Short mmCIF file of C-alpha atoms in Angstrom, two decimals:
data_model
loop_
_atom_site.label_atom_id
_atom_site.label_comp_id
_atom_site.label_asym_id
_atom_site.label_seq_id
_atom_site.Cartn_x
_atom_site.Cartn_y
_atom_site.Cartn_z
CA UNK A 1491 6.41 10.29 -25.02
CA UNK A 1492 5.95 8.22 -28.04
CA UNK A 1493 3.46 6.37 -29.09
CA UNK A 1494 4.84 3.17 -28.11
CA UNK A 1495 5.13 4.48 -24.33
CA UNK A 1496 1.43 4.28 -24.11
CA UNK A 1497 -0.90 1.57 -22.67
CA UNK A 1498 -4.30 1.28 -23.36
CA UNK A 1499 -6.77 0.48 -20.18
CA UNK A 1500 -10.43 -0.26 -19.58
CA UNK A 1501 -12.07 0.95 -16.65
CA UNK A 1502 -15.50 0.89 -16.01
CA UNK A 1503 -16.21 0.50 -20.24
CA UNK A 1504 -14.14 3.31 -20.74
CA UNK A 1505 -11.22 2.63 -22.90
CA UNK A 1506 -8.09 4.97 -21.68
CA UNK A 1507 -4.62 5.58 -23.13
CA UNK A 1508 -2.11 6.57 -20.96
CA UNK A 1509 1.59 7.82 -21.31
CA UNK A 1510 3.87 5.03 -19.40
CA UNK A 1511 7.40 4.21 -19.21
CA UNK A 1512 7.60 0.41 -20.48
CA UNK A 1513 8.70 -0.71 -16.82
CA UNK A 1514 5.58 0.47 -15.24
CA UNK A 1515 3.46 -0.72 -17.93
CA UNK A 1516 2.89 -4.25 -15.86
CA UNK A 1517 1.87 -1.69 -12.52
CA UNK A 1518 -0.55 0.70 -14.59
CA UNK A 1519 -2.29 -2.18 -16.06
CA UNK A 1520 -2.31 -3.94 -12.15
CA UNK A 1521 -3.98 -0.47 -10.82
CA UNK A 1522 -6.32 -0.15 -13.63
CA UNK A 1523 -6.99 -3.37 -13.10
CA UNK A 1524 -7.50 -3.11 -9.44
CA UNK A 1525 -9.52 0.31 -10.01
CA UNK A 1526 -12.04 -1.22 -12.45
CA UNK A 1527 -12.57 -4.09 -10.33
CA UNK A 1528 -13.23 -1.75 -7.38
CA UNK A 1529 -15.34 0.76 -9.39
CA UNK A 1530 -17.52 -2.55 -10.42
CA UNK A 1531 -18.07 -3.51 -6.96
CA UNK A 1532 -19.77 0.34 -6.39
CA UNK A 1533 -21.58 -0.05 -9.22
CA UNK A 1534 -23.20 -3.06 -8.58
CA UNK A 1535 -24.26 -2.14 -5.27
CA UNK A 1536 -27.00 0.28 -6.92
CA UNK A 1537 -26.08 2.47 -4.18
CA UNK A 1538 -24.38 5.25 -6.14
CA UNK A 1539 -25.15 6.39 -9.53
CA UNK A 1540 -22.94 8.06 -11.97
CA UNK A 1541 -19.55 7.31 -13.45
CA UNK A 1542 -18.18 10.37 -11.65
CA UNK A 1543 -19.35 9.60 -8.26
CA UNK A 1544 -18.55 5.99 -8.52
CA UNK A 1545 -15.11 7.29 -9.43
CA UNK A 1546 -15.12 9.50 -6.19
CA UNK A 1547 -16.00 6.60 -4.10
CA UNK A 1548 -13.28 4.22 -5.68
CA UNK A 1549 -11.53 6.60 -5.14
CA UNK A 1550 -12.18 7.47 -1.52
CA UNK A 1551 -12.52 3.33 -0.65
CA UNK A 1552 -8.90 3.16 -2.06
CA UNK A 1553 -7.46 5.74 -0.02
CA UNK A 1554 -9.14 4.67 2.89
CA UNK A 1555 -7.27 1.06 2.68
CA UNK A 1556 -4.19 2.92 1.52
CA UNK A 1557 -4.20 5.06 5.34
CA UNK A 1558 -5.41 2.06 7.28
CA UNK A 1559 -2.50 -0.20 5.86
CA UNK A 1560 -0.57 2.81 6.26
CA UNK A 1561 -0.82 3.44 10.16
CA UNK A 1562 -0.85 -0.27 10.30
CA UNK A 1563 2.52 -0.31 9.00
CA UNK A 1564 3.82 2.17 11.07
CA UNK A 1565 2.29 0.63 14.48
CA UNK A 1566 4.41 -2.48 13.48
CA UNK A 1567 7.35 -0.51 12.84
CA UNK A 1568 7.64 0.95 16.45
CA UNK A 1569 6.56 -1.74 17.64
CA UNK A 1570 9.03 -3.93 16.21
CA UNK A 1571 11.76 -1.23 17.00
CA UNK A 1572 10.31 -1.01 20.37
CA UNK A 1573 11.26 -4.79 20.36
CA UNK A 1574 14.90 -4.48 18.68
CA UNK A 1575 15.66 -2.06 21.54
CA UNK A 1576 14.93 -3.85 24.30
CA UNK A 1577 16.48 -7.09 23.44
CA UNK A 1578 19.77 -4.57 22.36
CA UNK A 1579 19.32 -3.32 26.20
CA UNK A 1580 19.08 -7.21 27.68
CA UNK A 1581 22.52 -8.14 25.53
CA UNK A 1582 24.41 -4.83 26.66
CA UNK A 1583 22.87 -6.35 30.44
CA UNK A 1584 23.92 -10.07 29.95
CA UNK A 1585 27.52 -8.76 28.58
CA UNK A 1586 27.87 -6.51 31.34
CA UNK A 1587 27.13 -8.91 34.04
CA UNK A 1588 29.49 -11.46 32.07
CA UNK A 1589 32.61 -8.91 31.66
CA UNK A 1590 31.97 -8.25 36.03
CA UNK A 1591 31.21 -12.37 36.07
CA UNK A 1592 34.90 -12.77 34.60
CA UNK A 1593 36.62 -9.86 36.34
CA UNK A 1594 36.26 -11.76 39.94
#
């Protein structure tokens, strides 16, 4: 990529440049964004110590949100599918009983 496909970030003081299409620039900055922020809240905690393993726990904290909203997102899915199908089972019901309604 050229130079002008690259976006400069700052995470954690660190500046980074990173190859990027121009339409994802807006999402790379939003994640680095997002990461730093994250990586800041670790850090300030005073519970873990080192760029590296605050990176790791980012990292791991991200992911973990990431599955959870995952299988979230896929329990409402069957559920709501769960739903379509039995209100497509109570229509086929209600027309059947209207076509035998209408047949007498």
């Amino acid at each position: 990529m050229t130079q002008s496909n690259t976006v400069t970030v700052h995470i954690l003081d660190k500046e980074y440049c990173i190859a990027c299409p121009p339409d994802e620039r807006n999402n790379l900055e939003g994640a680095a964004r997002y990461l730093d922020g994250k990586m800041r809240e670790i850090r300030s905690s005073g519970k873990v110590i080192g760029a590296d393993r605050i990176a790791v726990m980012a990292a791991l904290n991200i992911t973990h949100d990431l599955l959870h909203k995952q299988h979230n997102l896929d329990q409402q899915t069957t559920s709501t599918r769960d739903q379509v199908r039995d209100l497509l089972e109570r229509v086929d019901h209600a027309l059947a009983n209207d076509d035998d309604a209408q047949a007498h």
